[in-house]
Amino acid sequence: MTRQRIVIIGAGFGGLAATRAFAGAAVDVTLIDRRNHHLFQPLLYQVATAGLSPADIAAPIRAIVRDQANVRVLLGTVTGVDRIRRTVKLAQGGEIPYDRLIVASGARHSYFGRDDWAQHAPGLKSISDATAVRHRVLLALERAETEEDETRRQALLTFVVIGGGPTGVEMAGAIAELARRSVSKDFRSITPHCSRVYLIEGGPRLLAGFPEDLSSKARGAIEQLGVTVMTGHRVEGVAEDHVLVGGECLPAHTIVWAAGVQASPAAKWLGTSSDRAGRVEVNDDLTILGDDRVFVIGDTAAVSNLQGGTLPGIAPVAKQQGRHVARQILSGRSEPFRYRNWGNLATIGRHRAVIDMGRLRLSGPLAWLLWCTAHIFFLVGFRNRFIVGASWLWNYFTFQRGARLITSDALTIQQGDRI
Amino acid sequence: MTRQRIVIIGAGFGGLAATRAFAGAAVDVTLIDRRNHHLFQPLLYQVATAGLSPADIAAPIRAIVRDQANVRVLLGTVTGVDRIRRTVKLAQGGEIPYDRLIVASGARHSYFGRDDWAQHAPGLKSISDATAVRHRVLLALERAETEEDETRRQALLTFVVIGGGPTGVEMAGAIAELARRSVSKDFRSITPHCSRVYLIEGGPRLLAGFPEDLSSKARGAIEQLGVTVMTGHRVEGVAEDHVLVGGECLPAHTIVWAAGVQASPAAKWLGTSSDRAGRVEVNDDLTILGDDRVFVIGDTAAVSNLQGGTLPGIAPVAKQQGRHVARQILSGRSEPFRYRNWGNLATIGRHRAVIDMGRLRLSGPLAWLLWCTAHIFFLVGFRNRFIVGASWLWNYFTFQRGARLITSDALTIQQGDRI
């Protein structure tokens, strides 16, 4: 019997969990990704706010699967899938044949059709996104230091985060700490205590996926860090130096997008149907409609939860789905996927978090400690766990931000720009 | 009496040493740099070869001088100096007045008039240089993995370092280890043991600044790592996929420039004379000819040594000069500068180095250990020392390269390019 050829698109949490579940099995796995590294996205906001270095939260895919002899890693950009001939097409040329295909290509930000906002309000999905945000935040402080006009200085010291989900809350808290506390002794002309951080959410409350009491605890905690929370406010415009919200103009030079996500174009590759957020509609067993050789998991799939909504785009969902699909392929039997919810976490600043574990709900420093432990534990690879642990301890005790580097030439030597 | 206004251009080793020497003095120091961080350049090659992260070898200038109340830090690009009105002009507009000016603006690579080579053979002076080289090396391995044509694959697995000084030797050794050992288990189609690393030097031997016996020891050590050393060979051409050397074409996709440096345009700013490498001619006391208010130090100055040559562009020289100039300004007395040579170090791969301390000459593992200790000791800031120490131990025992990330979008999604 010839070995089944499994192709997995995407080495995020879902794709990697599936890959690992094939360890030792008599199959050939090809793992395709656009990048050479797996990214621990939940900590990306720490790279954006100079708490961690990119290499602390990313690991080369080849290194992760090195000991799994049945895996081949391909750096490539997928452009389509031929479901008749059963091949995956790459931008670099070449087609990769499959017997089973697992699509775990994730999601990117969505500007709700206003793609022109992207240049002014970068999102947070890749390492280059995170370093771009870091450059903006740090450069705004530098420019404020030499700006003589009071109005312009205040705009430079105003930071706006759009979107009140976990990423938005984490970003706003971390920016507030960076701008108001960590760098407070570093400047002479400005006092970073004058920095203003706004967190704008269209819905009625922050962290909509959490119970209401944790939402309001999170709001209290983040307001204590000096963040101005605006719920029930829709953003109507984003420009280089301001945000339009509720008919008002809010002057701000640093704007971060944490509002919407859009699934990768997997539905288009596969020629199948998707929901409004671009997520592929799947059967109970995560196969796509009418083709039991193709599975879609993670942020790319729209999977219903028991409450009638869809499962959130978080790492535990993707990982469980990856393992579930691998089990089905190895057993040859279709089984419906059930998500086991071990809890939902979000952190607020340096030593607060909220945790929802169903009946058990935690907030405050204990929750933060649990959050830290969980994140360090789940980081791929020993080196990363070790270095991240050390960096955090260091930040915690000293209030420093070790990775406060502006490395891009384009940003530091803009001619004619007042910096 | 009004306080003297000291302006220092450049926060490298020289500028920072001068700044620190003014601590507690009744002067006002303005420290200007194009970037927001001080860079520990001697370890830049480790960032280029994925051994360290950028933040490990760089520290924000503001954080370094935070406790020195008489220092103001300015992020800005200098475009000229008006020595009559005694001001420094910035690209961002504005002029900074000085009573004494210390120019420590460093050097950049020089392609000996062949600036078109720069795009194919990046040098190693800034963090973006280092990450660019890292991307090229890692991407070449990735492309080799999927390349089916044997000739092209060999070109992808060929790495050429041009210039046999300390940086070139360190780069060649680190690339050889990265390509031949660290990643050897990570690829399926290629064996990175087939990688070829060339080190090309125009002069008769490597490490021309070292005694001959250490030169030949270094050559032996680096050849043992699998590097092909070509001394007495001039590079005649550099293109995207090959190097022309000694009339022969050497196909190679990754080319690193470690050959020439050119001082920053300080001589032009100051309207004074410079040598062939662009370094400003200075008096014994490091003032420029005919103006005792302006000092030039570090890589930007041409200072004679006792042997009739000039002092090398290394950190100890710059630091001693920075302190010397500060002492002169504070005492108001001119004194000739004397360089105290504590020793000269270069490392070869993972556990070898050569050290020249005058009568004492060391090579091999003991020298390497000394080199490590010295570098960790001199790294600015405790966090960096700690993290670098941990990363090195980790690399040493596991042969991993923690920072093997290709983060640039431009490189990973080039359309039509076989990757």
mmCIF file of C-alpha atoms in Angstrom, chain B residues 73-405:
data_model
loop_
_atom_site.group_PDB
_atom_site.id
_atom_site.type_symbol
_atom_site.label_atom_id
_atom_site.label_comp_id
_atom_site.label_asym_id
_atom_site.label_seq_id
_atom_site.Cartn_x
_atom_site.Cartn_y
_atom_site.Cartn_z
ATOM 1 C CA VAL B 73 19.269 63.153 23.598
ATOM 2 C CA LEU B 74 18.197 64.199 20.096
ATOM 3 C CA LEU B 75 17.138 61.837 17.348
ATOM 4 C CA GLY B 76 18.288 63.646 14.238
ATOM 5 C CA THR B 77 20.337 63.544 11.057
ATOM 6 C CA VAL B 78 23.230 65.995 10.838
ATOM 7 C CA THR B 79 23.651 67.768 7.507
ATOM 8 C CA GLY B 80 26.399 70.253 8.328
ATOM 9 C CA VAL B 81 28.282 72.319 10.859
ATOM 10 C CA ASP B 82 28.549 76.105 10.819
ATOM 11 C CA ARG B 83 31.903 76.708 12.471
ATOM 12 C CA ILE B 84 31.550 80.513 12.369
ATOM 13 C CA ARG B 85 28.185 80.636 14.136
ATOM 14 C CA ARG B 86 29.081 77.439 16.005
ATOM 15 C CA THR B 87 25.955 75.424 15.286
ATOM 16 C CA VAL B 88 25.123 71.929 14.074
ATOM 17 C CA LYS B 89 22.474 71.781 11.341
ATOM 18 C CA LEU B 90 19.867 69.018 11.295
ATOM 19 C CA ALA B 91 17.952 67.575 8.339
ATOM 20 C CA GLN B 92 14.770 67.987 10.363
ATOM 21 C CA GLY B 93 15.343 71.734 10.554
ATOM 22 C CA GLY B 94 16.777 73.569 13.531
ATOM 23 C CA GLU B 95 20.349 74.370 14.547
ATOM 24 C CA ILE B 96 21.993 73.242 17.747
ATOM 25 C CA PRO B 97 24.517 75.746 19.174
ATOM 26 C CA TYR B 98 27.758 74.486 20.719
ATOM 27 C CA ASP B 99 30.729 75.790 22.643
ATOM 28 C CA ARG B 100 32.597 72.519 22.052
ATOM 29 C CA LEU B 101 31.746 69.949 19.422
ATOM 30 C CA ILE B 102 32.740 66.286 19.472
ATOM 31 C CA VAL B 103 32.233 64.471 16.187
ATOM 32 C CA ALA B 104 31.997 60.692 16.640
ATOM 33 C CA SER B 105 29.812 59.802 13.706
ATOM 34 C CA GLY B 106 31.586 56.591 12.747
ATOM 35 C CA ALA B 107 32.041 54.946 9.381
ATOM 36 C CA ARG B 108 30.064 53.021 6.792
ATOM 37 C CA HIS B 109 31.156 50.469 4.226
ATOM 38 C CA SER B 110 32.905 51.566 1.107
ATOM 39 C CA TYR B 111 32.688 49.689 -2.163
ATOM 40 C CA PHE B 112 35.763 51.435 -3.554
ATOM 41 C CA GLY B 113 33.665 53.453 -5.955
ATOM 42 C CA ARG B 114 31.566 50.453 -7.034
ATOM 43 C CA ASP B 115 28.367 51.430 -5.249
ATOM 44 C CA ASP B 116 26.377 49.219 -7.618
ATOM 45 C CA TRP B 117 27.820 46.221 -5.743
ATOM 46 C CA ALA B 118 26.032 47.268 -2.569
ATOM 47 C CA GLN B 119 22.683 45.767 -3.585
ATOM 48 C CA HIS B 120 24.241 42.322 -4.157
ATOM 49 C CA ALA B 121 26.783 42.311 -1.342
ATOM 50 C CA PRO B 122 25.341 43.998 1.767
ATOM 51 C CA GLY B 123 27.811 45.092 4.420
ATOM 52 C CA LEU B 124 27.486 44.939 8.169
ATOM 53 C CA LYS B 125 27.151 48.248 10.001
ATOM 54 C CA SER B 126 23.579 48.553 11.257
ATOM 55 C CA ILE B 127 20.850 46.270 12.541
ATOM 56 C CA SER B 128 19.011 46.448 9.235
ATOM 57 C CA ASP B 129 22.232 45.379 7.481
ATOM 58 C CA ALA B 130 22.464 42.401 9.809
ATOM 59 C CA THR B 131 18.863 41.290 9.385
ATOM 60 C CA ALA B 132 19.202 41.715 5.607
ATOM 61 C CA VAL B 133 22.197 39.364 5.578
ATOM 62 C CA ARG B 134 20.353 36.923 7.827
ATOM 63 C CA HIS B 135 17.396 36.885 5.442
ATOM 64 C CA ARG B 136 19.680 36.192 2.483
ATOM 65 C CA VAL B 137 21.522 33.321 4.124
ATOM 66 C CA LEU B 138 18.364 31.618 5.393
ATOM 67 C CA LEU B 139 16.434 32.218 2.195
ATOM 68 C CA ALA B 140 19.258 30.747 0.105
ATOM 69 C CA LEU B 141 19.011 27.521 2.113
ATOM 70 C CA GLU B 142 15.232 27.482 1.656
ATOM 71 C CA ARG B 143 15.513 28.001 -2.075
ATOM 72 C CA ALA B 144 18.176 25.312 -2.362
ATOM 73 C CA GLU B 145 15.789 22.868 -0.680
ATOM 74 C CA THR B 146 13.313 23.136 -3.562
ATOM 75 C CA GLU B 147 15.720 23.822 -6.431
ATOM 76 C CA GLU B 148 15.905 20.900 -8.838
ATOM 77 C CA ASP B 149 18.696 22.132 -11.086
ATOM 78 C CA GLU B 150 21.998 20.957 -9.616
ATOM 79 C CA THR B 151 24.075 23.945 -10.812
ATOM 80 C CA ARG B 152 21.638 26.470 -9.454
ATOM 81 C CA ARG B 153 21.361 24.569 -6.211
ATOM 82 C CA GLN B 154 25.116 24.687 -5.756
ATOM 83 C CA ALA B 155 25.121 28.437 -6.378
ATOM 84 C CA LEU B 156 22.419 28.828 -3.721
ATOM 85 C CA LEU B 157 24.560 26.857 -1.291
ATOM 86 C CA THR B 158 27.646 28.970 -1.969
ATOM 87 C CA PHE B 159 28.366 31.848 0.399
ATOM 88 C CA VAL B 160 31.079 34.399 -0.285
ATOM 89 C CA VAL B 161 32.502 36.797 2.281
ATOM 90 C CA ILE B 162 34.665 39.558 0.829
ATOM 91 C CA GLY B 163 37.331 40.940 3.154
ATOM 92 C CA GLY B 164 39.595 39.032 5.541
ATOM 93 C CA GLY B 165 39.639 41.390 8.526
ATOM 94 C CA PRO B 166 38.080 40.473 11.880
ATOM 95 C CA THR B 167 34.504 41.015 10.613
ATOM 96 C CA GLY B 168 35.079 38.888 7.495
ATOM 97 C CA VAL B 169 36.689 36.070 9.472
ATOM 98 C CA GLU B 170 33.920 36.128 12.052
ATOM 99 C CA MET B 171 31.196 36.188 9.386
ATOM 100 C CA ALA B 172 32.732 33.347 7.365
ATOM 101 C CA GLY B 173 33.130 31.190 10.446
ATOM 102 C CA ALA B 174 29.598 31.842 11.660
ATOM 103 C CA ILE B 175 28.048 31.235 8.212
ATOM 104 C CA ALA B 176 29.958 27.975 7.890
ATOM 105 C CA GLU B 177 28.625 26.812 11.233
ATOM 106 C CA LEU B 178 25.100 27.945 10.473
ATOM 107 C CA ALA B 179 24.931 26.430 6.986
ATOM 108 C CA ARG B 180 26.962 23.298 7.600
ATOM 109 C CA ARG B 181 26.093 22.313 11.128
ATOM 110 C CA SER B 182 23.258 24.122 12.909
ATOM 111 C CA VAL B 183 20.676 23.508 10.204
ATOM 112 C CA SER B 184 21.988 20.158 9.011
ATOM 113 C CA LYS B 185 19.044 18.144 10.323
ATOM 114 C CA ASP B 186 16.418 20.620 9.201
ATOM 115 C CA PHE B 187 16.408 19.960 5.488
ATOM 116 C CA ARG B 188 15.307 16.898 3.575
ATOM 117 C CA SER B 189 16.362 17.416 -0.046
ATOM 118 C CA ILE B 190 19.684 19.152 0.535
ATOM 119 C CA THR B 191 22.439 18.300 2.931
ATOM 120 C CA PRO B 192 23.775 21.612 4.141
ATOM 121 C CA HIS B 193 27.134 19.854 4.462
ATOM 122 C CA CYS B 194 27.437 20.543 0.740
ATOM 123 C CA SER B 195 27.444 24.279 1.455
ATOM 124 C CA ARG B 196 30.572 26.101 0.391
ATOM 125 C CA VAL B 197 31.834 29.190 2.145
ATOM 126 C CA TYR B 198 34.551 31.341 0.552
ATOM 127 C CA LEU B 199 36.525 34.058 2.295
ATOM 128 C CA ILE B 200 38.265 36.352 -0.179
ATOM 129 C CA GLU B 201 41.017 38.741 0.874
ATOM 130 C CA GLY B 202 43.000 41.045 -1.425
ATOM 131 C CA GLY B 203 46.074 41.165 0.815
ATOM 132 C CA PRO B 204 48.539 38.345 1.442
ATOM 133 C CA ARG B 205 46.972 37.140 4.712
ATOM 134 C CA LEU B 206 43.897 37.216 6.943
ATOM 135 C CA LEU B 207 43.700 39.567 9.948
ATOM 136 C CA ALA B 208 46.381 41.933 8.670
ATOM 137 C CA GLY B 209 46.281 43.844 11.971
ATOM 138 C CA PHE B 210 47.442 40.772 13.912
ATOM 139 C CA PRO B 211 50.921 39.198 14.111
ATOM 140 C CA GLU B 212 51.670 36.647 11.394
ATOM 141 C CA ASP B 213 51.562 33.566 13.603
ATOM 142 C CA LEU B 214 48.043 34.404 14.817
ATOM 143 C CA SER B 215 47.006 35.090 11.215
ATOM 144 C CA SER B 216 48.035 31.625 10.153
ATOM 145 C CA LYS B 217 46.447 30.039 13.241
ATOM 146 C CA ALA B 218 43.202 31.827 12.357
ATOM 147 C CA ARG B 219 43.454 30.569 8.800
ATOM 148 C CA GLY B 220 43.948 27.000 9.972
ATOM 149 C CA ALA B 221 41.003 27.228 12.359
ATOM 150 C CA ILE B 222 38.648 28.690 9.813
ATOM 151 C CA GLU B 223 39.645 26.148 7.163
ATOM 152 C CA GLN B 224 38.829 23.429 9.647
ATOM 153 C CA LEU B 225 35.301 24.812 9.785
ATOM 154 C CA GLY B 226 35.098 24.199 6.034
ATOM 155 C CA VAL B 227 35.787 27.718 4.792
ATOM 156 C CA THR B 228 37.836 28.057 1.606
ATOM 157 C CA VAL B 229 40.263 30.946 2.158
ATOM 158 C CA MET B 230 41.525 32.849 -0.888
ATOM 159 C CA THR B 231 44.181 35.394 0.034
ATOM 160 C CA GLY B 232 45.890 37.610 -2.545
ATOM 161 C CA HIS B 233 42.697 37.608 -4.632
ATOM 162 C CA ARG B 234 40.993 40.819 -5.679
ATOM 163 C CA VAL B 235 37.293 40.873 -6.385
ATOM 164 C CA GLU B 236 36.694 42.303 -9.843
ATOM 165 C CA GLY B 237 32.944 42.133 -10.006
ATOM 166 C CA VAL B 238 29.866 41.409 -7.915
ATOM 167 C CA ALA B 239 26.473 40.478 -9.345
ATOM 168 C CA GLU B 240 23.262 38.948 -8.077
ATOM 169 C CA ASP B 241 24.387 35.364 -8.603
ATOM 170 C CA HIS B 242 28.162 35.428 -8.879
ATOM 171 C CA VAL B 243 31.454 37.024 -7.913
ATOM 172 C CA LEU B 244 34.268 37.695 -10.385
ATOM 173 C CA VAL B 245 37.588 36.948 -8.742
ATOM 174 C CA GLY B 246 40.993 36.426 -10.368
ATOM 175 C CA GLY B 247 39.362 36.322 -13.802
ATOM 176 C CA GLU B 248 37.123 33.432 -12.738
ATOM 177 C CA CYS B 249 33.369 33.455 -12.184
ATOM 178 C CA LEU B 250 32.319 32.063 -8.826
ATOM 179 C CA PRO B 251 28.551 31.341 -8.832
ATOM 180 C CA ALA B 252 27.083 32.359 -5.449
ATOM 181 C CA HIS B 253 23.757 33.760 -4.303
ATOM 182 C CA THR B 254 24.803 35.102 -0.922
ATOM 183 C CA ILE B 255 27.617 37.625 -0.875
ATOM 184 C CA VAL B 256 28.638 39.618 2.187
ATOM 185 C CA TRP B 257 30.815 42.706 2.081
ATOM 186 C CA ALA B 258 33.386 43.077 4.860
ATOM 187 C CA ALA B 259 36.128 44.743 2.848
ATOM 188 C CA GLY B 260 36.292 48.522 3.064
ATOM 189 C CA VAL B 261 34.996 51.272 5.273
ATOM 190 C CA GLN B 262 34.529 54.937 4.572
ATOM 191 C CA ALA B 263 34.228 57.533 7.314
ATOM 192 C CA SER B 264 30.981 59.464 7.684
ATOM 193 C CA PRO B 265 30.933 62.780 5.786
ATOM 194 C CA ALA B 266 32.265 64.671 8.816
ATOM 195 C CA ALA B 267 35.115 66.280 6.861
ATOM 196 C CA LYS B 268 32.540 67.766 4.493
ATOM 197 C CA TRP B 269 30.332 69.025 7.341
ATOM 198 C CA LEU B 270 33.364 70.667 8.936
ATOM 199 C CA GLY B 271 34.966 71.909 5.721
ATOM 200 C CA THR B 272 38.288 70.366 6.689
ATOM 201 C CA SER B 273 40.747 67.924 5.099
ATOM 202 C CA SER B 274 40.494 64.134 5.197
ATOM 203 C CA ASP B 275 42.505 61.096 4.145
ATOM 204 C CA ARG B 276 41.618 58.637 1.367
ATOM 205 C CA ALA B 277 39.174 56.756 3.626
ATOM 206 C CA GLY B 278 37.342 59.996 4.393
ATOM 207 C CA ARG B 279 38.745 60.242 7.919
ATOM 208 C CA VAL B 280 39.325 63.745 9.278
ATOM 209 C CA GLU B 281 42.929 64.812 9.887
ATOM 210 C CA VAL B 282 43.346 65.848 13.511
ATOM 211 C CA ASN B 283 46.014 67.293 15.779
ATOM 212 C CA ASP B 284 47.666 65.329 18.592
ATOM 213 C CA ASP B 285 44.925 66.396 20.979
ATOM 214 C CA LEU B 286 42.171 65.294 18.533
ATOM 215 C CA THR B 287 41.094 68.861 17.657
ATOM 216 C CA ILE B 288 40.768 69.587 13.959
ATOM 217 C CA LEU B 289 43.344 71.741 12.206
ATOM 218 C CA GLY B 290 42.834 75.411 13.114
ATOM 219 C CA ASP B 291 39.796 75.031 15.394
ATOM 220 C CA ASP B 292 40.271 73.991 19.008
ATOM 221 C CA ARG B 293 36.532 73.930 19.652
ATOM 222 C CA VAL B 294 35.956 70.900 17.426
ATOM 223 C CA PHE B 295 37.177 67.377 18.222
ATOM 224 C CA VAL B 296 36.913 64.302 16.006
ATOM 225 C CA ILE B 297 37.239 60.779 17.439
ATOM 226 C CA GLY B 298 36.716 57.105 16.645
ATOM 227 C CA ASP B 299 36.328 55.748 13.116
ATOM 228 C CA THR B 300 35.829 59.294 11.844
ATOM 229 C CA ALA B 301 39.360 60.452 12.770
ATOM 230 C CA ALA B 302 42.730 59.545 11.248
ATOM 231 C CA VAL B 303 45.097 59.301 14.233
ATOM 232 C CA SER B 304 48.695 58.157 13.774
ATOM 233 C CA ASN B 305 50.023 55.268 15.816
ATOM 234 C CA LEU B 306 53.605 54.806 16.965
ATOM 235 C CA GLN B 307 54.441 52.586 13.983
ATOM 236 C CA GLY B 308 53.662 55.315 11.455
ATOM 237 C CA GLY B 309 50.284 53.916 10.467
ATOM 238 C CA THR B 310 46.886 54.949 11.804
ATOM 239 C CA LEU B 311 44.941 53.567 14.740
ATOM 240 C CA PRO B 312 42.401 50.900 13.745
ATOM 241 C CA GLY B 313 38.649 51.568 13.784
ATOM 242 C CA ILE B 314 37.859 49.550 16.882
ATOM 243 C CA ALA B 315 35.864 50.208 20.022
ATOM 244 C CA PRO B 316 38.739 50.589 22.530
ATOM 245 C CA VAL B 317 40.331 53.357 20.463
ATOM 246 C CA ALA B 318 37.046 55.269 20.214
ATOM 247 C CA LYS B 319 36.293 54.899 23.912
ATOM 248 C CA GLN B 320 39.713 56.090 25.045
ATOM 249 C CA GLN B 321 39.503 59.038 22.664
ATOM 250 C CA GLY B 322 36.039 59.964 23.940
ATOM 251 C CA ARG B 323 37.234 60.028 27.525
ATOM 252 C CA HIS B 324 40.396 61.889 26.550
ATOM 253 C CA VAL B 325 38.468 64.666 24.804
ATOM 254 C CA ALA B 326 36.034 65.049 27.703
ATOM 255 C CA ARG B 327 38.954 65.345 30.141
ATOM 256 C CA GLN B 328 40.550 68.057 28.006
ATOM 257 C CA ILE B 329 37.329 70.045 27.767
ATOM 258 C CA LEU B 330 36.756 69.851 31.511
ATOM 259 C CA SER B 331 40.346 70.800 32.396
ATOM 260 C CA GLY B 332 40.661 73.413 29.641
ATOM 261 C CA ARG B 333 44.132 72.080 28.784
ATOM 262 C CA SER B 334 45.289 70.534 25.510
ATOM 263 C CA GLU B 335 46.994 67.139 25.899
ATOM 264 C CA PRO B 336 48.168 64.699 23.216
ATOM 265 C CA PHE B 337 46.195 61.444 22.950
ATOM 266 C CA ARG B 338 48.020 58.176 23.583
ATOM 267 C CA TYR B 339 46.304 54.861 22.810
ATOM 268 C CA ARG B 340 46.730 52.147 25.408
ATOM 269 C CA ASN B 341 46.450 48.842 23.586
ATOM 270 C CA TRP B 342 44.996 46.212 25.892
ATOM 271 C CA GLY B 343 44.801 43.611 23.187
ATOM 272 C CA ASN B 344 43.161 42.725 19.929
ATOM 273 C CA LEU B 345 40.635 39.908 19.523
ATOM 274 C CA ALA B 346 38.948 38.017 16.721
ATOM 275 C CA THR B 347 36.779 34.947 16.976
ATOM 276 C CA ILE B 348 36.561 31.985 14.608
ATOM 277 C CA GLY B 349 33.377 29.991 14.796
ATOM 278 C CA ARG B 350 31.915 28.520 17.882
ATOM 279 C CA HIS B 351 34.846 27.925 20.163
ATOM 280 C CA ARG B 352 38.024 29.383 18.755
ATOM 281 C CA ALA B 353 39.541 32.852 18.827
ATOM 282 C CA VAL B 354 42.864 34.625 18.472
ATOM 283 C CA ILE B 355 44.028 37.273 20.916
ATOM 284 C CA ASP B 356 47.002 39.566 20.505
ATOM 285 C CA MET B 357 48.010 41.279 23.723
ATOM 286 C CA GLY B 358 51.497 42.320 22.645
ATOM 287 C CA ARG B 359 53.827 39.811 24.214
ATOM 288 C CA LEU B 360 50.999 37.459 25.116
ATOM 289 C CA ARG B 361 49.364 35.732 22.166
ATOM 290 C CA LEU B 362 46.532 33.271 22.587
ATOM 291 C CA SER B 363 44.555 31.073 20.240
ATOM 292 C CA GLY B 364 42.094 28.193 20.521
ATOM 293 C CA PRO B 365 39.339 27.513 23.072
ATOM 294 C CA LEU B 366 40.908 29.468 25.948
ATOM 295 C CA ALA B 367 41.123 32.555 23.744
ATOM 296 C CA TRP B 368 37.481 32.035 22.812
ATOM 297 C CA LEU B 369 36.448 31.909 26.455
ATOM 298 C CA LEU B 370 38.322 35.134 27.115
ATOM 299 C CA TRP B 371 36.672 36.703 24.079
ATOM 300 C CA CYS B 372 33.200 35.722 25.318
ATOM 301 C CA THR B 373 33.835 37.086 28.775
ATOM 302 C CA ALA B 374 35.201 40.354 27.405
ATOM 303 C CA HIS B 375 32.239 40.851 25.073
ATOM 304 C CA ILE B 376 29.609 40.044 27.648
ATOM 305 C CA PHE B 377 31.395 42.317 30.107
ATOM 306 C CA PHE B 378 31.440 45.259 27.745
ATOM 307 C CA LEU B 379 27.846 44.923 26.571
ATOM 308 C CA VAL B 380 25.889 47.957 27.658
ATOM 309 C CA GLY B 381 23.228 47.242 30.243
ATOM 310 C CA PHE B 382 22.612 44.316 32.493
ATOM 311 C CA ARG B 383 19.719 42.836 30.548
ATOM 312 C CA ASN B 384 21.796 42.482 27.429
ATOM 313 C CA ARG B 385 24.660 40.845 29.250
ATOM 314 C CA PHE B 386 22.301 38.397 30.842
ATOM 315 C CA ILE B 387 20.351 37.488 27.708
ATOM 316 C CA VAL B 388 23.427 37.278 25.498
ATOM 317 C CA GLY B 389 25.127 35.047 28.023
ATOM 318 C CA ALA B 390 22.092 32.769 28.120
ATOM 319 C CA SER B 391 21.749 32.683 24.313
ATOM 320 C CA TRP B 392 25.377 31.812 23.888
ATOM 321 C CA LEU B 393 25.302 29.008 26.405
ATOM 322 C CA TRP B 394 22.208 27.699 24.670
ATOM 323 C CA ASN B 395 23.828 27.855 21.216
ATOM 324 C CA TYR B 396 26.991 26.343 22.525
ATOM 325 C CA PHE B 397 25.393 23.281 24.007
ATOM 326 C CA THR B 398 22.741 22.666 21.382
ATOM 327 C CA PHE B 399 24.131 23.991 18.113
ATOM 328 C CA GLN B 400 20.801 25.692 17.562
ATOM 329 C CA ARG B 401 20.381 29.146 16.158
ATOM 330 C CA GLY B 402 17.540 30.718 18.049
ATOM 331 C CA ALA B 403 16.963 33.746 15.886
ATOM 332 C CA ARG B 404 16.591 32.033 12.523
ATOM 333 C CA LEU B 405 13.736 34.218 11.315
#
